[in-house]
Amino acid sequence: MTLTQPSLTAVESAPSRANAAGRRLRNRLGATGLVALCWIALMIGCAALAPVIAPHDPNAQDLLHVYAAPGGDHLLGTDGTGRDILSRLIWGARTSLVGPALVVLLSLVVGLPLALAAAWRGGWLDAVVGRFLDIVFSLPAILVAVLAVAVFRPGPAPAILALAVAYLPYVARVARSAALRQRAMPYVAALTVQGHGGVAICARHLLPNITPVVGAQIPIAFANALMDLAALSFLGLAVQSPQADWGVLVNDAQAVLQGHSSQVVYAGVLIIATVVALMLIGDRLGGDIRRRRVRRAPQPTGRTP
Amino acid sequence: MKPLLQLDRVSVSIPIDGDPRRVISDVSLDLAPGEALGVVGESGSGKSMTARTVMGLLPSGSSVAGAVRFDGTELYGPENQGRAGRSRTAAARRDIGMVFQDARAHLDPRQRIGDFLVETDRGGAARKAAVETLDRVGIDDAARRMRQYPHEMSGGMLQRVMIASVLLARPRLILADEPTTALDATTQAEVVSLLDELRREDGTALVFITHDLDLAATFCDRVAVIYAGCLQEVRQAELLIRAPLHPYTRGLLASRPATDSRVPRLPVVPGRPLSAFEAPPGCAFAARCAHAVDHCHQTRPALTARQGALVRCDRLAAIEAAPVPEKVNRP
């Protein structure tokens, strides 16, 4: 009996755990959220596998076949210099997704420690950080990026850095208020009494406890950064033609919008669909936190063993 | 014997709505190593604040007068100011463990029980000690429990985990602030007797804070009754239950429901409990006392030794001579 028991539980638990994880995901995201998640996964897949799945070199010109109609060798046709539009869209997913990912990552790396330190220490540090974030929050992100590009040079690096600064408050303000909430919890006082230092409590306890709230903010910040970077690339201030990027693709074809509008439409649809999908996911995650808070409130906590 | 914990004329004020309000006035207590002291009082009487004062958990802006000494180290003196002083105080407090009322609120909800128990020392030996201690506090299948999160366990289980975490640190004093108030009656008895048993095994001193006079008397050597932030009576537990001296203690004991007799209506102590900052200049209990005379309202009695107890009442002789019926039914 005792010999068979471990193998029994092992057999049972593996698929049921996977099922439970799937059910949790569906509960949190809902049907629309799952569709949105699939779309994002598809885009990330395209970006990651671009060298494998793209039928042509995105920059190879074929001046004998400019503005080729969709079908045949070029599934979505070619542009004014005979480049394959589908390949350019697939390769464009790379620059269009990596840019905002860097923006969000940088603002997290800087914003989270800043927010935790402000919430933990309070006092003048909190006041200084809070006012600084308010000031940055009042500046439109695009304007900051345009300024940075004007001061340095047009290109992805200055634009991404500038947007990372502009997006700092998006992450840090939410993280700070969530951390303040957690800091007031009795378990933090208990940890302090047990002699744990502030840095350890912030890193090992506050940070995991604010992830749900901050995590819901990430897709939204990502979507906004994607839109801003696409706009900057469209203006020729971030990613530069001929590099494939959705914003660049819109700009490349806008001169021939009347005759050959397909490239603008394709790139525009990709930008919009990806932004909407990210917004939906962020909205579902945020709504999930609110719903759980409401549901948890009236429940009694004590259970008998 | 040298006292382990010593409170010497301690008064504490904490800011309430911005004004400093006194919550503890003139509390003096000694606790010998290995001794169990019950601190009993109504809500707002200052019993939890006493524990928080010892633990350094007072809200910011609080002020402490008098001396709090743990094992001879002063916890609130001028030498405890500044960085060096604070770390010295923290080192002294390392030998004090605290069990909180609501274990669920005092555990990180996103941390596994095992990670919580080995937070300070993550070695393999620490994990083994943690499993053993969970076993000791009566948690079955401790190895599996180590991987669980607080929401997977019941309130009684979590309180055992809390006790295990305190025991793991091998403290010399445990402060238990209403450790069983959030639990069912049956779980309550289990948890308190567990705490008492383990404490005796390790020879750890205990300050047991509760509003349950009977519970305190069962598990403690001495019981201190606190009212309006002021000690009213400190006495051997069984004597306090059998022959209470202070009118407040008498009132509390008279108002307990009995299981072996029927009373049409339980006696009550008339009026409502006061906080220390509301107390009049005279005896804090005078307004609710059936024996009070003018003298009681004007001068605050001193805590004096009588019949092996410390009592704060000037009318004891008169009460003994002409006992007024204790059951005053004026709800």
XYZ file of C-alpha atoms in Angstrom:
636
model
C 0.000 0.000 0.000
C 2.641 2.464 1.061
C 4.785 1.385 -1.861
C 2.178 2.077 -4.505
C 1.018 5.387 -3.093
C 3.799 7.671 -4.340
C 3.520 6.431 -7.927
C -0.266 6.834 -7.806
C -0.106 10.457 -6.739
C 2.632 11.158 -9.259
C 0.511 9.778 -12.102
C -2.536 11.731 -11.016
C -0.969 15.059 -10.270
C 0.878 15.859 -13.497
C -2.101 16.253 -15.885
C -4.429 17.614 -13.196
C -1.878 20.315 -12.377
C -1.679 21.273 -16.052
C -5.485 21.328 -16.192
C -5.647 23.492 -13.088
C -3.165 25.944 -14.583
C -5.205 26.120 -17.792
C -8.430 26.669 -15.874
C -6.829 29.418 -13.806
C -5.653 31.167 -16.957
C -9.127 30.955 -18.516
C -10.702 32.283 -15.322
C -8.335 35.213 -15.212
C -8.413 36.181 -18.877
C -11.853 35.086 -20.108
C -12.543 34.057 -23.713
C -11.602 37.400 -25.301
C -8.486 37.552 -23.188
C -7.448 34.099 -24.372
C -7.944 35.097 -28.016
C -5.872 38.208 -27.370
C -3.198 36.101 -25.691
C -3.103 33.762 -28.733
C -2.654 36.782 -31.025
C 0.247 38.077 -28.935
C 1.784 34.585 -28.893
C 1.481 34.473 -32.701
C 3.220 37.843 -33.057
C 5.992 36.825 -30.659
C 6.348 33.558 -32.608
C 6.684 35.465 -35.892
C 9.280 37.782 -34.367
C 11.294 34.937 -32.874
C 11.161 32.700 -35.947
C 11.441 35.459 -38.596
C 14.592 34.018 -40.275
C 12.885 30.631 -40.563
C 9.350 31.511 -41.618
C 9.889 34.619 -43.743
C 9.742 33.483 -47.387
C 12.164 36.171 -48.652
C 14.960 38.416 -47.490
C 13.057 41.500 -46.228
C 15.554 43.889 -47.833
C 16.109 42.110 -51.162
C 14.919 44.396 -53.954
C 13.492 43.050 -57.197
C 13.047 46.055 -59.443
C 11.478 43.969 -62.200
C 8.533 43.098 -59.939
C 7.525 46.298 -58.164
C 3.975 46.536 -56.774
C 3.372 42.866 -57.588
C -0.168 41.720 -56.849
C -0.741 39.290 -53.942
C -0.382 35.630 -54.772
C 2.203 33.377 -56.323
C 5.733 33.830 -55.020
C 4.785 36.942 -53.020
C 1.818 36.050 -50.802
C 1.030 39.699 -49.967
C 2.668 41.222 -53.031
C 5.712 43.515 -53.220
C 6.371 47.185 -52.508
C 7.751 50.001 -54.694
C 11.235 48.467 -54.821
C 10.040 44.894 -55.221
C 10.575 43.815 -51.603
C 8.294 41.032 -50.319
C 5.689 42.677 -48.055
C 4.938 39.530 -45.994
C 8.632 39.057 -45.172
C 8.945 42.715 -44.224
C 5.901 42.441 -41.937
C 7.318 39.323 -40.265
C 10.736 40.893 -39.764
C 9.021 44.107 -38.707
C 7.444 42.246 -35.789
C 10.967 41.969 -34.333
C 11.783 45.659 -34.137
C 8.178 46.577 -33.362
C 8.025 44.247 -30.329
C 11.599 44.408 -29.024
C 11.450 48.225 -28.802
C 8.471 48.442 -26.433
C 9.742 45.388 -24.515
C 12.973 47.271 -23.805
C 11.003 50.366 -22.801
C 8.907 48.406 -20.286
C 11.887 46.414 -19.018
C 13.986 49.530 -18.429
C 11.184 51.365 -16.663
C 10.599 48.284 -14.471
C 14.271 47.920 -13.596
C 14.475 51.554 -12.539
C 10.882 52.093 -11.400
C 10.377 49.125 -9.070
C 13.360 49.766 -6.766
C 12.490 53.472 -6.759
C 8.866 52.757 -5.837
C 9.769 50.193 -3.165
C 12.352 52.495 -1.605
C 9.876 55.391 -1.562
C 7.094 53.280 -0.040
C 9.410 51.681 2.526
C 11.303 54.756 3.735
C 8.485 57.289 3.346
C 9.275 60.802 4.503
C 11.378 63.045 2.294
C 12.439 60.215 -0.045
C 8.806 59.397 -0.788
C 8.026 63.075 -1.292
C 10.938 63.585 -3.705
C 10.243 60.390 -5.687
C 6.511 61.073 -5.724
C 6.876 64.643 -7.039
C 9.479 63.537 -9.591
C 7.112 60.858 -10.906
C 4.258 63.391 -11.028
C 6.387 65.750 -13.104
C 7.442 63.011 -15.525
C 3.836 61.797 -15.700
C 2.701 65.240 -16.818
C 4.999 65.150 -19.876
C 3.603 63.445 -22.984
C 5.818 60.462 -23.834
C 6.052 61.361 -27.534
C 7.210 64.864 -26.672
C 9.995 63.540 -24.422
C 11.092 61.165 -27.192
C 11.062 63.910 -29.842
C 13.140 66.098 -27.531
C 15.648 63.305 -26.929
C 15.922 62.588 -30.634
C 16.424 66.312 -31.341
C 19.184 66.575 -28.721
C 20.988 63.344 -29.633
C 20.255 61.806 -33.050
C 17.307 60.017 -34.677
C 17.452 56.271 -34.004
C 15.963 53.514 -31.919
C 18.322 53.837 -28.926
C 17.573 57.482 -27.949
C 13.859 56.969 -28.601
C 13.711 53.837 -26.438
C 15.672 55.453 -23.601
C 13.466 58.539 -23.685
C 10.280 56.469 -23.686
C 11.631 54.369 -20.795
C 11.968 57.562 -18.745
C 8.530 58.741 -19.816
C 6.989 55.386 -18.875
C 8.648 55.291 -15.459
C 5.567 56.717 -13.689
C 3.232 54.197 -15.342
C 5.017 51.413 -13.482
C 6.383 53.215 -10.438
C 3.210 55.023 -9.348
C 1.196 51.812 -9.340
C 4.028 49.894 -7.661
C 4.411 52.569 -4.996
C 0.745 52.596 -4.014
C 0.608 48.783 -4.009
C 3.755 48.644 -1.882
C 2.291 51.182 0.561
C -0.751 48.929 0.917
C 1.429 45.905 1.603
C 3.691 47.824 3.966
C 0.716 48.507 6.236
C -0.080 44.774 6.456
C 0.539 43.078 9.808
C 2.837 40.486 8.254
C 5.364 43.202 7.446
C 5.367 44.288 11.098
C 5.823 40.644 12.079
C 8.810 40.318 9.745
C 10.319 43.494 11.167
C 9.940 42.098 14.670
C 11.686 38.907 13.548
C 14.678 41.103 12.781
C 14.614 41.159 8.964
C 16.158 44.134 7.234
C 14.268 46.558 5.031
C 15.964 45.498 1.794
C 15.250 41.818 2.458
C 11.587 42.481 3.272
C 11.173 44.633 0.147
C 12.827 42.118 -2.168
C 11.479 38.895 -0.728
C 8.011 39.935 0.495
C 6.801 43.267 -0.891
C 7.950 42.582 -4.456
C 6.126 39.222 -4.849
C 3.020 40.729 -3.279
C 2.829 43.697 -5.640
C 3.485 41.648 -8.817
C -0.215 41.007 -9.579
C -0.982 44.730 -9.539
C 2.169 45.756 -11.417
C 1.774 42.811 -13.801
C -1.638 44.056 -14.915
C -0.047 47.389 -15.770
C 2.684 45.876 -17.946
C 0.586 44.943 -21.026
C -0.987 48.416 -21.031
C 2.382 50.157 -20.799
C 3.681 47.800 -23.512
C 0.761 48.672 -25.813
C 1.262 52.410 -25.327
C 5.013 52.120 -25.892
C 4.398 50.089 -29.061
C 2.083 52.794 -30.376
C 4.492 55.593 -29.483
C 7.482 53.816 -31.022
C 5.519 53.026 -34.197
C 4.562 56.697 -34.421
C 8.180 57.781 -33.925
C 9.356 55.296 -36.541
C 6.655 56.573 -38.888
C 8.052 60.057 -38.391
C 11.529 58.720 -39.099
C 12.757 59.458 -35.574
C 13.264 55.929 -34.229
C 13.750 52.912 -36.479
C 15.104 54.048 -39.853
C 14.123 52.859 -43.302
C 15.083 50.475 -44.924
C 14.994 48.414 -41.695
C 11.657 46.598 -41.530
C 9.376 47.965 -38.805
C 5.603 48.327 -38.789
C 5.821 52.092 -38.316
C 8.452 52.372 -41.050
C 6.304 50.221 -43.370
C 3.373 52.610 -42.977
C 5.640 55.558 -43.778
C 7.300 53.829 -46.752
C 3.983 53.261 -48.501
C 2.097 56.405 -47.521
C 3.270 58.259 -50.639
C 1.494 55.730 -52.824
C -1.537 55.422 -50.564
C -3.935 56.112 -53.449
C -2.750 53.369 -55.752
C -1.089 50.768 -53.567
C -2.606 51.036 -50.101
C -2.228 47.366 -49.106
C 1.108 47.727 -47.223
C -0.234 50.611 -45.119
C -3.344 48.590 -44.333
C -1.419 45.433 -43.402
C 1.055 47.219 -41.127
C -1.689 49.397 -39.633
C -3.882 46.381 -38.884
C -0.971 44.599 -37.184
C -0.246 47.620 -34.981
C -3.884 48.113 -34.043
C -4.598 44.409 -33.461
C -1.527 43.983 -31.261
C -2.271 47.118 -29.230
C -5.919 46.126 -28.764
C -4.923 42.588 -27.729
C -2.442 43.922 -25.149
C -5.008 46.402 -23.804
C -7.572 43.597 -23.466
C -5.149 41.417 -21.541
C -4.161 44.273 -19.253
C -7.794 45.162 -18.696
C -8.723 41.568 -17.852
C -5.788 41.225 -15.437
C -6.648 44.503 -13.723
C -10.342 43.637 -13.590
C -9.468 40.262 -12.136
C -7.633 41.889 -9.232
C -10.580 44.196 -8.561
C -13.069 41.303 -8.731
C -11.032 39.199 -6.353
C -10.789 42.037 -3.872
C -14.550 42.514 -3.900
C -15.173 38.778 -3.578
C -12.678 38.342 -0.785
C -13.964 41.177 1.379
C -17.149 39.670 2.904
C -15.715 36.176 3.401
C -14.923 35.054 6.951
C -11.300 34.036 7.301
C -11.288 31.570 10.195
C -11.643 27.893 9.320
C -11.477 24.934 11.634
C -8.710 22.418 10.976
C 16.473 35.698 41.026
C 17.295 38.446 38.576
C 14.200 39.325 36.570
C 14.250 38.519 32.847
C 11.839 41.281 31.934
C 11.407 44.332 34.052
C 8.957 47.164 33.522
C 9.681 50.004 35.913
C 7.013 52.730 36.164
C 6.368 52.596 32.436
C 4.016 55.121 30.867
C 3.328 55.162 27.143
C 1.670 57.810 24.996
C 0.751 57.209 21.390
C -0.584 59.753 18.899
C -4.336 59.360 18.342
C -5.746 61.805 15.773
C -2.516 63.772 16.069
C -2.635 64.292 19.845
C -0.443 62.248 22.145
C -2.765 60.129 24.287
C -1.664 58.104 27.256
C -2.463 54.398 26.884
C -0.336 52.949 29.693
C 0.305 54.718 32.957
C 2.777 53.731 35.604
C 2.987 49.991 34.944
C 5.620 48.097 36.931
C 6.096 44.389 36.413
C 8.855 41.839 36.963
C 9.048 38.518 35.161
C 11.438 35.795 36.309
C 13.074 33.459 33.776
C 10.707 30.623 32.919
C 7.742 32.311 34.583
C 4.335 32.665 32.932
C 2.480 35.907 33.541
C -1.078 36.491 32.383
C -2.105 40.035 31.507
C -5.879 40.395 31.592
C -8.013 43.368 30.720
C -10.898 44.645 28.630
C -10.522 46.004 25.106
C -8.535 49.218 25.122
C -7.159 48.640 28.607
C -3.583 48.763 27.299
C -2.692 45.074 27.544
C -1.637 44.754 23.912
C 0.208 48.053 24.101
C 2.253 46.644 26.983
C 3.451 43.804 24.727
C 4.045 46.177 21.833
C 6.110 48.428 24.087
C 8.381 45.521 24.972
C 8.574 44.475 21.314
C 9.215 47.983 19.979
C 6.082 47.885 17.821
C 4.614 51.220 18.921
C 3.362 53.590 16.219
C 5.772 56.337 15.223
C 5.538 59.424 17.395
C 4.961 57.420 20.576
C 6.776 58.311 23.749
C 7.811 55.952 26.517
C 8.619 57.052 30.068
C 10.110 54.782 32.694
C 12.384 51.820 32.103
C 11.857 48.610 30.139
C 14.697 46.164 30.774
C 15.136 42.795 29.139
C 17.838 40.654 30.695
C 19.378 43.774 32.200
C 19.459 45.689 28.889
C 17.490 48.926 28.830
C 15.285 49.098 25.736
C 14.148 52.739 25.837
C 17.009 54.695 27.405
C 18.930 57.586 25.815
C 21.655 55.050 24.877
C 19.178 53.406 22.509
C 19.065 56.424 20.220
C 20.974 56.537 16.973
C 22.143 53.777 14.693
C 24.359 51.919 17.161
C 21.747 52.159 19.905
C 19.004 50.830 17.658
C 21.042 47.823 16.577
C 21.916 47.137 20.214
C 18.217 47.208 21.107
C 17.404 44.951 18.172
C 20.062 42.482 19.313
C 18.563 42.447 22.810
C 15.094 41.827 21.389
C 16.370 38.826 19.413
C 15.642 36.670 22.451
C 11.988 37.739 22.517
C 9.461 35.939 20.340
C 5.971 37.177 19.637
C 2.845 35.200 18.792
C 0.202 37.425 17.232
C -3.564 37.258 17.471
C -4.324 36.777 13.767
C -1.743 34.392 12.351
C -3.166 34.660 8.830
C -2.625 38.408 8.699
C 0.882 38.073 10.094
C 2.141 35.694 7.401
C 3.185 36.713 3.893
C 0.370 35.275 1.734
C 2.733 34.571 -1.159
C 5.403 32.740 0.785
C 5.440 28.999 1.403
C 5.327 27.914 5.048
C 8.739 26.253 4.678
C 10.364 29.347 3.207
C 8.910 31.394 6.051
C 10.329 29.064 8.682
C 13.850 29.010 7.204
C 13.915 32.663 6.188
C 16.946 33.595 8.283
C 19.003 30.463 7.655
C 18.330 28.567 4.451
C 20.687 25.640 5.062
C 19.614 22.008 4.940
C 19.975 21.724 8.712
C 17.545 24.626 9.151
C 14.977 22.882 6.930
C 15.328 19.726 8.987
C 14.894 21.711 12.208
C 11.826 23.411 10.731
C 10.214 20.072 9.857
C 10.971 18.783 13.343
C 9.487 21.873 14.954
C 6.329 21.648 12.823
C 6.103 18.076 14.024
C 6.540 19.285 17.580
C 3.652 21.749 17.340
C 1.425 18.896 16.192
C 1.286 19.433 12.437
C 0.980 16.120 10.591
C 2.855 15.473 7.402
C 5.190 18.377 8.138
C 7.355 17.816 5.053
C 4.332 18.334 2.780
C 3.082 21.315 4.823
C 6.426 23.034 4.276
C 5.494 23.395 0.601
C 2.035 24.854 1.241
C 0.906 28.467 1.209
C -0.930 30.104 4.137
C -4.265 30.086 2.266
C -4.114 26.292 2.132
C -4.157 26.002 5.912
C -6.715 26.677 8.641
C -6.451 29.400 11.277
C -5.518 26.930 13.998
C -2.815 25.388 11.799
C -1.385 28.798 10.991
C -1.232 29.702 14.666
C 0.765 26.482 15.189
C 3.067 27.526 12.352
C 3.473 30.896 14.071
C 4.354 29.177 17.356
C 6.794 26.903 15.491
C 8.501 29.944 13.965
C 8.871 31.498 17.410
C 10.220 28.271 18.923
C 12.748 27.886 16.095
C 14.409 31.117 17.191
C 14.854 29.637 20.721
C 13.687 32.777 22.554
C 13.914 33.229 26.315
C 10.645 35.135 26.428
C 7.482 34.639 24.389
C 4.918 37.420 24.178
C 1.566 35.936 23.196
C -0.905 38.688 22.294
C -4.330 37.042 22.391
C -3.004 34.045 20.443
C -6.345 32.243 20.509
C -8.948 34.985 20.160
C -9.360 34.356 16.419
C -9.812 30.595 16.890
C -12.719 28.301 17.807
C -13.134 27.284 21.427
C -11.846 23.729 20.833
C -8.831 24.850 18.792
C -8.219 27.545 21.389
C -7.680 25.030 24.177
C -5.370 22.935 21.986
C -3.223 25.880 20.958
C -2.882 27.303 24.464
C -1.979 23.990 26.056
C 0.504 23.362 23.250
C 2.120 26.749 23.820
C 2.256 26.088 27.559
C 3.694 22.580 27.170
C 6.454 23.617 24.769
C 7.272 26.644 26.888
C 7.760 24.434 29.937
C 9.924 21.993 27.977
C 12.232 24.791 26.853
C 12.071 26.762 30.108
C 10.881 29.864 28.261
C 9.164 32.735 30.036
C 5.728 33.742 28.777
C 3.613 36.864 28.846
C 0.116 35.735 27.950
C -2.204 38.555 27.008
C -5.894 37.747 26.964
C -9.301 38.998 28.017
C -10.130 35.530 29.316
C -9.422 35.567 33.042
C -9.987 31.821 33.448
C -7.692 30.937 30.559
C -4.928 33.123 31.983
C -5.352 31.649 35.462
C -5.162 28.091 34.096
C -1.889 28.499 32.250
C -0.047 31.225 34.131
C 1.795 31.394 37.418
C 0.733 34.969 38.090
C -1.996 37.134 36.637
C -1.946 40.917 36.270
C -5.294 42.665 35.890
C -5.015 45.892 33.954
C -7.643 48.619 33.703
C -7.375 51.944 31.908
C -3.667 51.370 31.289
C -3.086 50.901 34.994
C -2.300 47.696 36.902
C -5.080 47.037 39.417
C -4.079 43.691 40.881
C -1.151 41.300 40.442
C -1.428 37.974 42.206
C -0.788 34.230 42.109
C -3.202 32.825 39.569
C -5.197 30.458 41.770
C -5.458 32.988 44.592
C -6.720 35.637 42.185
C -9.500 33.354 41.004
C -10.387 32.066 44.470
C -10.139 35.254 46.491
C -9.956 38.386 44.332
C -9.159 41.571 46.221
C -9.759 44.473 43.860
C -13.419 45.374 43.202
C -12.697 45.291 39.441
C -11.339 41.747 39.605
C -14.343 40.766 41.694
C -16.664 42.283 39.125
C -14.946 40.458 36.273
C -15.110 37.133 38.092
C -18.753 37.635 39.077
C -19.757 38.341 35.491
C -18.460 35.027 34.113
C -21.166 32.660 32.946
C -21.117 29.438 34.950
C -21.757 26.056 33.411
C -23.005 24.374 36.588
C -25.725 26.765 37.760
C -28.524 28.796 36.289
C -28.717 32.535 36.885
C -31.592 34.580 35.552
C -29.245 37.324 34.502
C -25.466 37.617 34.594
C -24.131 40.383 36.795
C -22.300 43.074 34.880
C -19.745 45.688 35.760
C -21.751 48.859 35.112
C -20.461 51.548 32.794
C -17.958 51.186 30.002
C -14.197 50.544 30.062
C -11.972 53.607 29.982
C -8.687 54.191 28.215
C -5.820 55.584 30.244
C -6.173 59.083 28.751
C -9.854 59.239 29.744
C -9.223 58.233 33.343
C -10.054 60.841 36.009
C -7.400 62.012 38.488
C -8.622 59.631 41.181
C -8.950 55.871 41.012
C -9.522 54.909 37.365
C -12.217 52.436 38.337
C -14.051 54.676 40.802
C -16.842 55.617 38.397
C -17.859 51.978 38.010
C -17.107 50.804 41.536
C -19.898 49.952 43.987
C -17.568 50.727 46.907
C -16.302 54.082 45.754
C -16.398 57.029 48.156
C -15.342 60.656 47.639
C -11.748 59.811 48.496
C -11.592 57.365 45.550
C -12.593 60.053 43.054
C -9.923 62.462 44.286
C -6.696 60.566 44.886
C -5.283 57.742 42.835
C -4.387 54.838 45.120
C -0.875 53.368 44.985
C -0.102 49.785 44.040
C 0.501 48.302 47.497
C 1.385 44.836 48.737
C -1.454 43.155 50.583
C -1.929 39.479 51.393
C 0.800 38.407 48.969
C -0.666 40.460 46.157
C -0.183 43.890 44.684
C -3.468 45.788 44.759
C -4.388 49.331 43.795
C -7.337 50.071 46.078
C -7.620 52.152 49.253
C -10.968 50.729 50.287
C -9.918 47.100 50.762
C -10.264 47.182 54.555
C -13.728 48.713 54.315
C -14.792 46.209 51.640
C -13.599 43.305 53.764
C -15.409 44.666 56.816
C -18.762 45.358 55.168
C -19.110 43.584 51.871
C -21.644 45.251 49.639
C -23.577 42.792 47.459
C -21.413 42.272 44.412
C -24.234 41.708 41.969
C -25.207 45.158 40.840
C -27.594 44.779 37.968
C -27.581 48.080 36.209
C -26.907 47.376 32.595
